[in-house]
Short mmCIF file of C-alpha atoms in Angstrom, two decimals:
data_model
loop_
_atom_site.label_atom_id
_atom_site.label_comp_id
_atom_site.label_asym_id
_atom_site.label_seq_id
_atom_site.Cartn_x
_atom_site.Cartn_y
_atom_site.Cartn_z
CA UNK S 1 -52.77 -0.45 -2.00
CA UNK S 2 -54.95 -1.88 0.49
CA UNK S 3 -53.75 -3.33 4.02
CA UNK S 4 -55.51 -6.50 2.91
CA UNK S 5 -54.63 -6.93 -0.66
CA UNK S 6 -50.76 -6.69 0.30
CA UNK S 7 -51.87 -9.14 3.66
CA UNK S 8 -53.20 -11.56 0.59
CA UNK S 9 -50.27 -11.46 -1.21
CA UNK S 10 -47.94 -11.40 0.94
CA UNK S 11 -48.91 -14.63 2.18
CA UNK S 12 -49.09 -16.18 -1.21
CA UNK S 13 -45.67 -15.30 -1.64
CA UNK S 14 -44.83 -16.98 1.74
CA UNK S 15 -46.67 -19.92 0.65
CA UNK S 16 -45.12 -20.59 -2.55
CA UNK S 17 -41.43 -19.79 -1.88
CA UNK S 18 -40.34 -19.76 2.01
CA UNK S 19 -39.28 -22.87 1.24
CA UNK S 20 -36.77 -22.22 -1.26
CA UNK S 21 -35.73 -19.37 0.57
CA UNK S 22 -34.96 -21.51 4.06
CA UNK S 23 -32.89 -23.84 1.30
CA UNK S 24 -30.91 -21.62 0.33
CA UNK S 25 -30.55 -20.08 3.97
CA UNK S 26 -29.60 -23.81 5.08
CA UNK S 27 -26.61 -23.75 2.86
CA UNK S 28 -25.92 -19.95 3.60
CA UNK S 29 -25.71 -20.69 7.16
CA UNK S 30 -23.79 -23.92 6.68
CA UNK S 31 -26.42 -25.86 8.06
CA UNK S 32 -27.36 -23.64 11.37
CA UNK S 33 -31.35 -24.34 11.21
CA UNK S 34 -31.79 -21.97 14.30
CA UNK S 35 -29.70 -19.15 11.89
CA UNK S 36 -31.78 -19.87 9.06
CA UNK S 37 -34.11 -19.96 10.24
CA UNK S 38 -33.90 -16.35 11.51
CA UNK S 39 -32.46 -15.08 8.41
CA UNK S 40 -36.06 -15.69 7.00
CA UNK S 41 -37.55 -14.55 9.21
CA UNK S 42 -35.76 -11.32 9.16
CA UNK S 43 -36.09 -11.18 4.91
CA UNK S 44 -39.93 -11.91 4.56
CA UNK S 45 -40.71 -8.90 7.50
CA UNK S 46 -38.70 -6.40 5.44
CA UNK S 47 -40.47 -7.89 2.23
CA UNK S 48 -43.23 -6.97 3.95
CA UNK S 49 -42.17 -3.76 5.43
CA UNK S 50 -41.45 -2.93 1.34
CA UNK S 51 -44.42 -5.32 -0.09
CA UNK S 52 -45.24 -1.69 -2.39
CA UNK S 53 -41.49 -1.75 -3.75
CA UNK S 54 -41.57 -5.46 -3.86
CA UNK S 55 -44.57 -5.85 -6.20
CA UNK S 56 -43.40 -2.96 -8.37
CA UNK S 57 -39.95 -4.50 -9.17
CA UNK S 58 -41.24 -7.15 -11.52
CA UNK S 59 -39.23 -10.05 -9.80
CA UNK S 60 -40.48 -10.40 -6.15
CA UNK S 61 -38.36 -13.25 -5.99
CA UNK S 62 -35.13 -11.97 -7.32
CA UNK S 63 -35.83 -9.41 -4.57
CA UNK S 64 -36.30 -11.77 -2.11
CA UNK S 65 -33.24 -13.75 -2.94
CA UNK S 66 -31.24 -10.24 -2.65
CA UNK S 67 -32.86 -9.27 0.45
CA UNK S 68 -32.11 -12.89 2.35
CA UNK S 69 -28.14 -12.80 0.93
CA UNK S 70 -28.14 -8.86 2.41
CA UNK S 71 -29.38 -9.96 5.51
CA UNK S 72 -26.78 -12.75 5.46
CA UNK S 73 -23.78 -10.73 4.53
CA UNK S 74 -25.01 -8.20 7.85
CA UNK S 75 -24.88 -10.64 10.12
CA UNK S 76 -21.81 -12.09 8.91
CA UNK S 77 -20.13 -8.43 9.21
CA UNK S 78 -21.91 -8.57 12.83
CA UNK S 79 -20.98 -11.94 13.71
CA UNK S 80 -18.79 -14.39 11.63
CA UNK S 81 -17.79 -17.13 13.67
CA UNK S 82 -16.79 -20.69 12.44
CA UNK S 83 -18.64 -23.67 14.20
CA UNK S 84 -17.61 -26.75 14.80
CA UNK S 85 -20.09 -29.32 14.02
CA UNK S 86 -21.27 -31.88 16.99
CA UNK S 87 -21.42 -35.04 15.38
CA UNK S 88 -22.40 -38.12 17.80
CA UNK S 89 -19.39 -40.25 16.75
CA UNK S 90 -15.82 -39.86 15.30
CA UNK S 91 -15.49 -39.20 11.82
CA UNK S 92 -15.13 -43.01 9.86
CA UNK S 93 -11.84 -44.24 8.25
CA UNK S 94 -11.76 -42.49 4.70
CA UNK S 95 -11.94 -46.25 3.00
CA UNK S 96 -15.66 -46.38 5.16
CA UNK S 97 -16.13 -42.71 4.28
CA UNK S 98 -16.30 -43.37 1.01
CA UNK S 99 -18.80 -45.51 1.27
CA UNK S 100 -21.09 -44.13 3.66
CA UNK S 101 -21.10 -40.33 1.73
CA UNK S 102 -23.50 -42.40 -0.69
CA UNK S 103 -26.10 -41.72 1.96
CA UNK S 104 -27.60 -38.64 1.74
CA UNK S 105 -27.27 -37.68 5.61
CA UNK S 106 -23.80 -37.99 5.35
CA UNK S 107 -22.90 -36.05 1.86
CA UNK S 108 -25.59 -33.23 3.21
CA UNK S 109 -23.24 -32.77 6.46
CA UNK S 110 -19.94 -33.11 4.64
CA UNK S 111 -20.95 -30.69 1.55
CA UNK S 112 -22.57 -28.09 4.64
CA UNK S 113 -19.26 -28.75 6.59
CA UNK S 114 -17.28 -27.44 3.73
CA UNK S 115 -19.14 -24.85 3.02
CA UNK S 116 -18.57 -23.62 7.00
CA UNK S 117 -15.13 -23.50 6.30
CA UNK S 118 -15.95 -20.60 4.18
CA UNK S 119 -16.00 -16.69 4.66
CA UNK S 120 -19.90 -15.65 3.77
CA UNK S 121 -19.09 -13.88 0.98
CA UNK S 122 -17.26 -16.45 -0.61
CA UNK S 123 -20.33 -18.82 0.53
CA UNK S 124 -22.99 -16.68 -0.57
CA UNK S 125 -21.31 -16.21 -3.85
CA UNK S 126 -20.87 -19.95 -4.60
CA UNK S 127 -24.69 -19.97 -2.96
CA UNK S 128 -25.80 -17.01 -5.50
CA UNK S 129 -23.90 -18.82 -8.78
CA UNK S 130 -24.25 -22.47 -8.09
CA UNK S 131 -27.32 -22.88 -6.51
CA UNK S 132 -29.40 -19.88 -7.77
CA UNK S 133 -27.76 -20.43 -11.12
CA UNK S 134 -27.39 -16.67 -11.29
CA UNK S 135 -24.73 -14.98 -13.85
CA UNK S 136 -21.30 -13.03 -12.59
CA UNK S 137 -22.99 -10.10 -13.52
CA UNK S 138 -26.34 -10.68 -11.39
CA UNK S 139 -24.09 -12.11 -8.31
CA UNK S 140 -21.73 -9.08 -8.72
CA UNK S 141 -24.84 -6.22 -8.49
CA UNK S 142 -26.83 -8.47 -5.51
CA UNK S 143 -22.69 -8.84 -3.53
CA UNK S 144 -22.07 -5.25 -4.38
CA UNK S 145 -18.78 -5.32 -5.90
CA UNK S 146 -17.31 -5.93 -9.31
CA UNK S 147 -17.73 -9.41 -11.11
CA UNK S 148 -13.73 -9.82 -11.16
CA UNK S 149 -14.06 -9.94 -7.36
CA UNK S 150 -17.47 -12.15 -8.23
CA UNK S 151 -14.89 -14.72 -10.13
CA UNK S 152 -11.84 -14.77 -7.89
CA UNK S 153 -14.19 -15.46 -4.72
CA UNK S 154 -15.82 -18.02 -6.16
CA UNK S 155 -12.67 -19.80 -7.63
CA UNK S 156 -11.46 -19.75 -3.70
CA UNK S 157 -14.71 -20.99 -2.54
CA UNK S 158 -14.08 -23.72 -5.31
CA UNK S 159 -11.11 -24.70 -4.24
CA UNK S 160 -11.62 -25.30 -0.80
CA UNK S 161 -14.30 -26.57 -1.64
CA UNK S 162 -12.74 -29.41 -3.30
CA UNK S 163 -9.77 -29.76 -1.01
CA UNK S 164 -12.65 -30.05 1.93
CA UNK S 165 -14.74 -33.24 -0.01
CA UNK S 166 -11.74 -35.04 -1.87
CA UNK S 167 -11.36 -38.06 -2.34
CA UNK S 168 -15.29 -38.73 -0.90
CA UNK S 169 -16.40 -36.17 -3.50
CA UNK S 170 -14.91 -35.54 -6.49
CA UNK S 171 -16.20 -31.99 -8.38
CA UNK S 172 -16.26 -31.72 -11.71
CA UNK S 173 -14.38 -29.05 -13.73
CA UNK S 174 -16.47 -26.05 -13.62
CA UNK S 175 -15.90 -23.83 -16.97
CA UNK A 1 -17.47 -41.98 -6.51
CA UNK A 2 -17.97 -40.15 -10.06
CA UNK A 3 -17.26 -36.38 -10.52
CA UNK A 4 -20.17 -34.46 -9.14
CA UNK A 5 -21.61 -31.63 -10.08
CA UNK A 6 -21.55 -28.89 -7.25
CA UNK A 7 -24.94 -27.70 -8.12
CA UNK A 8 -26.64 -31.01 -7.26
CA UNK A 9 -24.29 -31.20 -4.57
CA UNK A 10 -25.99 -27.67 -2.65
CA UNK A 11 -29.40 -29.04 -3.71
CA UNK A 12 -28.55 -32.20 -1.60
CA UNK A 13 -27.34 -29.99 0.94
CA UNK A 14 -29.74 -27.77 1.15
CA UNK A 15 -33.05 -30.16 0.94
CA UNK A 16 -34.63 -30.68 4.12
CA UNK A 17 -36.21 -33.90 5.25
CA UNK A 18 -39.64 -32.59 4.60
CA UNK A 19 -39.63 -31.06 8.63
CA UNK A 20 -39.65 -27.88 7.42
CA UNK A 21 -43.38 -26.72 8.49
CA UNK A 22 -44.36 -23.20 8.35
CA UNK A 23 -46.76 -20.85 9.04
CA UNK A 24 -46.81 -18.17 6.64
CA UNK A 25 -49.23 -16.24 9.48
CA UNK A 26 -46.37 -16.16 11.49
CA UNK A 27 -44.87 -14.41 8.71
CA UNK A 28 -47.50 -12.24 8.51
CA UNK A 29 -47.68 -11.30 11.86
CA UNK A 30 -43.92 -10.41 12.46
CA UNK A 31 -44.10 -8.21 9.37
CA UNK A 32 -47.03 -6.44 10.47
CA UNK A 33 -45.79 -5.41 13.73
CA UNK A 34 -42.64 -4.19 11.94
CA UNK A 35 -44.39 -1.94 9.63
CA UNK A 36 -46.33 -0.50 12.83
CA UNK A 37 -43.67 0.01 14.40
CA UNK A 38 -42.03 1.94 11.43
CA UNK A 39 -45.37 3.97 11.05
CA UNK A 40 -44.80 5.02 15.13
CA UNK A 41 -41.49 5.63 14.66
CA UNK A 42 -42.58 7.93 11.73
CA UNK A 43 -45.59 9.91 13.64
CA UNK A 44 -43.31 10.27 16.47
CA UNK A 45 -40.33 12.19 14.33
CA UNK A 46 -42.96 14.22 12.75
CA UNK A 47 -43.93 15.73 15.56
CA UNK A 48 -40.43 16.30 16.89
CA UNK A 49 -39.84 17.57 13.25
CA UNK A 50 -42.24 20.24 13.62
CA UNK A 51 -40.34 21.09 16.92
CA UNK A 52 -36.58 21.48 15.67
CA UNK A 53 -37.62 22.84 12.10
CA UNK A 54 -37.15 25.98 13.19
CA UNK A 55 -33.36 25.34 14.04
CA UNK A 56 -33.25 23.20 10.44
CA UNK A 57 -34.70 26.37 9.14
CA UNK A 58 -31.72 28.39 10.47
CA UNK A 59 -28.78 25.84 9.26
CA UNK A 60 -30.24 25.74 5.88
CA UNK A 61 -30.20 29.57 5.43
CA UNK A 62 -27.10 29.62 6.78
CA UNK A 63 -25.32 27.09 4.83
CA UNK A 64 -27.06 28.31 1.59
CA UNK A 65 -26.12 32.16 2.31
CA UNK A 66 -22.05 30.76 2.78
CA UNK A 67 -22.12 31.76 5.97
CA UNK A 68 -18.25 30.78 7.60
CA UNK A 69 -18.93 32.92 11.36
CA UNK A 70 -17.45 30.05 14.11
CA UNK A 71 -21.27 30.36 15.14
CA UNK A 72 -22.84 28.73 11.58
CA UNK A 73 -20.12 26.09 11.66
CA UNK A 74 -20.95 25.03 14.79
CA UNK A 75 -24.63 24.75 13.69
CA UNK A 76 -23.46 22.80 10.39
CA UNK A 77 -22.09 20.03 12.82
CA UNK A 78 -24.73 17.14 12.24
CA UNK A 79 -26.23 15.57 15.41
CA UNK A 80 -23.38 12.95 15.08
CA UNK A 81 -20.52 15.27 14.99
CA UNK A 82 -19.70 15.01 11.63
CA UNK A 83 -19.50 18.39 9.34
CA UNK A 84 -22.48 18.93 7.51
CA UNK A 85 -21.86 18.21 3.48
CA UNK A 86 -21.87 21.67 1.76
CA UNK A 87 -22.60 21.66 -2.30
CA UNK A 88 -20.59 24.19 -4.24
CA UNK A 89 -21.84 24.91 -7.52
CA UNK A 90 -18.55 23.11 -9.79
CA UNK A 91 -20.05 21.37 -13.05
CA UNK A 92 -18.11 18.04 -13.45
CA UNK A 93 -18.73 15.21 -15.98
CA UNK A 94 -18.28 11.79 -14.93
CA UNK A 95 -19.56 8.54 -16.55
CA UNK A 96 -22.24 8.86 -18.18
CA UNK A 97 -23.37 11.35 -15.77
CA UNK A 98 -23.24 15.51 -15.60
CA UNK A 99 -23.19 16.89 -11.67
CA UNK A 100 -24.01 20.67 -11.41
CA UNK A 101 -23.60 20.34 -7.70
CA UNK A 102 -20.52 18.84 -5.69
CA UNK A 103 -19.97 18.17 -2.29
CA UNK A 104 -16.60 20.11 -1.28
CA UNK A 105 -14.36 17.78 0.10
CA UNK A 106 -15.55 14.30 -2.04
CA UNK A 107 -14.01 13.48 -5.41
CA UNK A 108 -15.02 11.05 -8.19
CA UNK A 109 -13.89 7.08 -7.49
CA UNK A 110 -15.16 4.89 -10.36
CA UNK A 111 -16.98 5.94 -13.28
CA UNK A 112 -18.37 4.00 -16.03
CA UNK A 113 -21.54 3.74 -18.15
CA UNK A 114 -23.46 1.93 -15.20
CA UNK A 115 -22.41 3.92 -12.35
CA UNK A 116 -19.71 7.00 -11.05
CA UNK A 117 -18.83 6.55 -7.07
CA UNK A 118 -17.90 9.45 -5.13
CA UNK A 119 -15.38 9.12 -1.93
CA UNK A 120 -14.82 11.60 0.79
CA UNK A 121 -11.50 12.67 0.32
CA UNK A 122 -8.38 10.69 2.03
CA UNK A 123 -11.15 7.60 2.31
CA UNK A 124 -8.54 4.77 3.06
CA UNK A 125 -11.06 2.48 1.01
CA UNK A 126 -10.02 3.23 -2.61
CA UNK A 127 -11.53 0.74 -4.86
CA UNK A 128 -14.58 2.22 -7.42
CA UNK A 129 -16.92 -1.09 -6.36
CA UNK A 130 -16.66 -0.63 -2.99
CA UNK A 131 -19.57 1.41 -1.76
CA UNK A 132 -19.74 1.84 1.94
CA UNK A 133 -19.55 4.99 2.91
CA UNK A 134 -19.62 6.97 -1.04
CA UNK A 135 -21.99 8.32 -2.74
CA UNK A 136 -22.52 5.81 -5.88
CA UNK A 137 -24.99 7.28 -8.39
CA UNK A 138 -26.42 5.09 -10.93
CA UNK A 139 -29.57 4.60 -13.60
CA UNK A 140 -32.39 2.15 -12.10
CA UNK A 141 -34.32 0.06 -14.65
CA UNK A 142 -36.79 0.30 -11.80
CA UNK A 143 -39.44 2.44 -10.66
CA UNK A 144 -38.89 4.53 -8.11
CA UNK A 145 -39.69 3.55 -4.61
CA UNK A 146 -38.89 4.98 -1.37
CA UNK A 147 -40.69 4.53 2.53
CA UNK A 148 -41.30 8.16 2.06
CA UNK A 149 -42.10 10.83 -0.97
CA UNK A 150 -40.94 13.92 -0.79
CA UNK A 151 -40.86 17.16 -3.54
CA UNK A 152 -38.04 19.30 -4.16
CA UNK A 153 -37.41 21.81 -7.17
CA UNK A 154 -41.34 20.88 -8.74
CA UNK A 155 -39.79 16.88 -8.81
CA UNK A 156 -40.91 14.48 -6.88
CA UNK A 157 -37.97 12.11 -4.70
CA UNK A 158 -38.81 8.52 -3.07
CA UNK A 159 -36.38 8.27 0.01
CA UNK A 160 -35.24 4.76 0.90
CA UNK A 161 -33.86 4.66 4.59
CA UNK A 162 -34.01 1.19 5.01
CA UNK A 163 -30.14 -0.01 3.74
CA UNK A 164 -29.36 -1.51 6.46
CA UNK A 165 -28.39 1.22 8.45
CA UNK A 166 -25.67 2.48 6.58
CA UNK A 167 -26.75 4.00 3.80
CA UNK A 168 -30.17 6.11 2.55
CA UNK A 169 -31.17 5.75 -0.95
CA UNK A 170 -33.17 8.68 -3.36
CA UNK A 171 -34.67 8.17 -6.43
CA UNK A 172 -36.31 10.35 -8.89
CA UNK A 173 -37.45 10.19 -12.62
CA UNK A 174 -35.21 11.42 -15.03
CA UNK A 175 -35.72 14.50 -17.02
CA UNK A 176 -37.52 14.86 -20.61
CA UNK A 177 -34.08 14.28 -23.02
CA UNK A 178 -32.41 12.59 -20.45
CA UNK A 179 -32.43 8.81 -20.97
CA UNK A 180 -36.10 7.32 -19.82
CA UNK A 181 -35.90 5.99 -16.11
CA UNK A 182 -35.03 6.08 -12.64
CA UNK A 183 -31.79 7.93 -11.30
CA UNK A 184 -31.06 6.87 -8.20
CA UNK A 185 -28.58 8.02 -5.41
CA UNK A 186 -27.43 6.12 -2.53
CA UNK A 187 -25.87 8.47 0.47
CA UNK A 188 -24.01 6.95 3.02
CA UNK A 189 -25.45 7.58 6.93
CA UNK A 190 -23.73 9.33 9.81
CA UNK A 191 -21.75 10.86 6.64
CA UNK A 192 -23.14 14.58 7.28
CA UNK A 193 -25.34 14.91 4.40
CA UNK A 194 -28.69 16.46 5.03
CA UNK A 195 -32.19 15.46 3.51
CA UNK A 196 -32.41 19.12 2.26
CA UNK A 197 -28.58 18.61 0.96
CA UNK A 198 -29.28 14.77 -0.93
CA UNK A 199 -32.28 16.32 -2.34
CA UNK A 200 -30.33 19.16 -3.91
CA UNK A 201 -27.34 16.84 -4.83
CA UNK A 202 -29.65 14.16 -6.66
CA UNK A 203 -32.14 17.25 -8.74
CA UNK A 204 -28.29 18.65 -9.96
CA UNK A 205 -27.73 15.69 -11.60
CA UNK A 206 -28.34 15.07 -15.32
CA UNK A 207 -28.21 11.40 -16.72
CA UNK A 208 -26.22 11.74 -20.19
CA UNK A 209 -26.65 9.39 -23.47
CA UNK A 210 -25.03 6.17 -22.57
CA UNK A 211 -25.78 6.05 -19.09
CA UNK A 212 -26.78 1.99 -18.36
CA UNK A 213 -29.20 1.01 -16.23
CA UNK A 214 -28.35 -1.34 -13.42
CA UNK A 215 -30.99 -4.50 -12.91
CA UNK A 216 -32.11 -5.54 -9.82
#
């Protein structure tokens, strides 16, 4: 293929779904813009590095989506620290709590404060099945392991999950 | 407040306030000076290929012809220090897949219909999903890619060294009567395997009725 056919694309691509991609590195990264970021960064130049293999696999996205968790899970391996949020006053009383999580600002830091609490892979498995809306079976090929380990991460994630936004945020029963 | 559901909950989460501007140039830029610095990288260890294929040359022979003197194992030590993989010729059924090649030393982990991982023996990491450092062999509903193309045996390979450092990938077409597709091999780095070694690993390997592709 031409330099400037897969420079055309390529862009296209970038045009239509960075932003998606830096949404669901926001909640991959708990919320670290900086780390998100990178991690797109990092997944769109190997896209492009691979633009031939990416265009031949019928689902450019699908790749991409498995190319930004990858690069998420290696830096994890390289690097997984838990950070504590700066937040410019002390958390409110939880009767005031409840109130103010009606604002989005607030519910966006408590949901991406919970989801800090968690080990990647459990977060980029809850990322990959509640967000992406893929199946066990998808999550389990793009995580690399077997879809009972798919289901038993994600019912930890779940939990703490829960146990993290209760009362503020009640979840519903997931099936 | 009312039960939630935790998907609207991450899309809450992860919307921005609309600050998110981009450049997909930027984009652009980064991964072309990537890809030219892959394509260096790649001129570079050509040349320096040309240079050491003489002492490739000699390992090859030697490890083909069974040569044991303290002399050829020394030369079957891979750059790392590792022993170089050797292939005896055991036929072995596993899966949905028929090996007429083994590496001496690795034994069958997991087998099923979609894949059959292999483990260097006394690996401490004994579960049949977990694939650092194994062979895992397995039927791609893809087409075979690779940063490189390579022919071995009248077939043509794509090599994949870009798996995050750990691991190279090879794919090839499967055989007329084999199930129609791509059979592809992923080979762990720093693991002692040679290119000449994967190649002859991977063309040994027939894909028998059953065999599932995986989707990516």
């Amino acid at each position: 293929m031409r330099a400037t056919d897969r420079d055309a694309e390529f862009v296209e691509f970038v045009a239509e779904h960075r932003p998606v991609l830096m949404q669901a590195a926001r909640l991959l990264t708990a919320g670290d813009h900086a780390q998100a970021e990178d991690l797109v960064q990092t997944t769109l130049t190997k896209l492009y590095v691979q633009w031939p293999k990416v265009r031949r696999s019928d689902n450019p996205v699908g790749y991409a989506r498995r190319s930004l968790t990858h690069v998420f899970i290696d830096e994890g391996r390289r690097a997984f620290r838990s950070r504590e949020r700066v937040v410019a006053e002390p958390p409110a009383p939880d009767a005031r709590r409840e109130e103010q999580v009606a604002d989005d600002h607030e519910l966006r830091a408590s949901v991406l404060d919970a989801l800090g609490g968690l080990p990647p892979r459990q977060r980029a498995a809850v990322v990959l099945r509640h967000w992406f809306d893929l199946d066990v079976d998808q999550t389990a090929r793009i995580l690399n392991c077997s879809t009972g380990t798919v289901k038993s991460q994600t019912a930890k994630a779940l939990r703490h999950l829960r146990a993290s936004l209760e009362p503020a945020v009640t979840l519903k029963e997931i099936p | 407040m009312n039960d939630t559901d935790l998907n609207d909950l991450l899309h809450t989460a992860g919307r921005t306030d609309g600050t998110d501007s981009f450049d997909a140039r930027a984009d652009l830029a980064r991964g072309r000076r990537a890809l030219a610095r892959i394509r260096r990288r790649r001129v570079a260890g050509g040349v320096l290929g040309l240079a050491v294929a003489g002492v490739i040359g000699t390992t090859a022979v030697r490890e083909y012809a069974g040569d044991d003197t303290p002399t050829a194992r020394q030369e079957q030590q891979s750059s790392s220090g590792v022993e170089a993989v050797r292939l005896v010729s055991q036929p072995l059924d596993a899966g949905s897949y028929r090996f007429g090649k083994v590496p001496d030393g690795w034994s069958v982990q997991g087998e099923n219909a979609f894949r059959v991982t292999i483990a260097k023996d006394g690996d401490p990491d004994t579960h049949p999903d977990s694939f650092i450092g194994k062979l895992v062999i397995m039927l791609d509903s893809n087409a075979p890619a690779g940063d490189e193309v390579t022919h071995h045996n009248g077939r043509e390979f794509w090599v994949n060294s870009d798996g995050g450092g750990d691991h190279t990938s090879i794919s090839t077409l499967t055989r007329d009567g084999e199930p129609a597709g791509t059979i592809l091999v992923q080979f762990p780095n720093d693991a002692g395997w040679a290119k000449l070694t994967m190649l002859e690993f991977l063309d040994s390997v027939e894909v028998l009725e059953g065999a599932q592709p995986s989707v990516g």
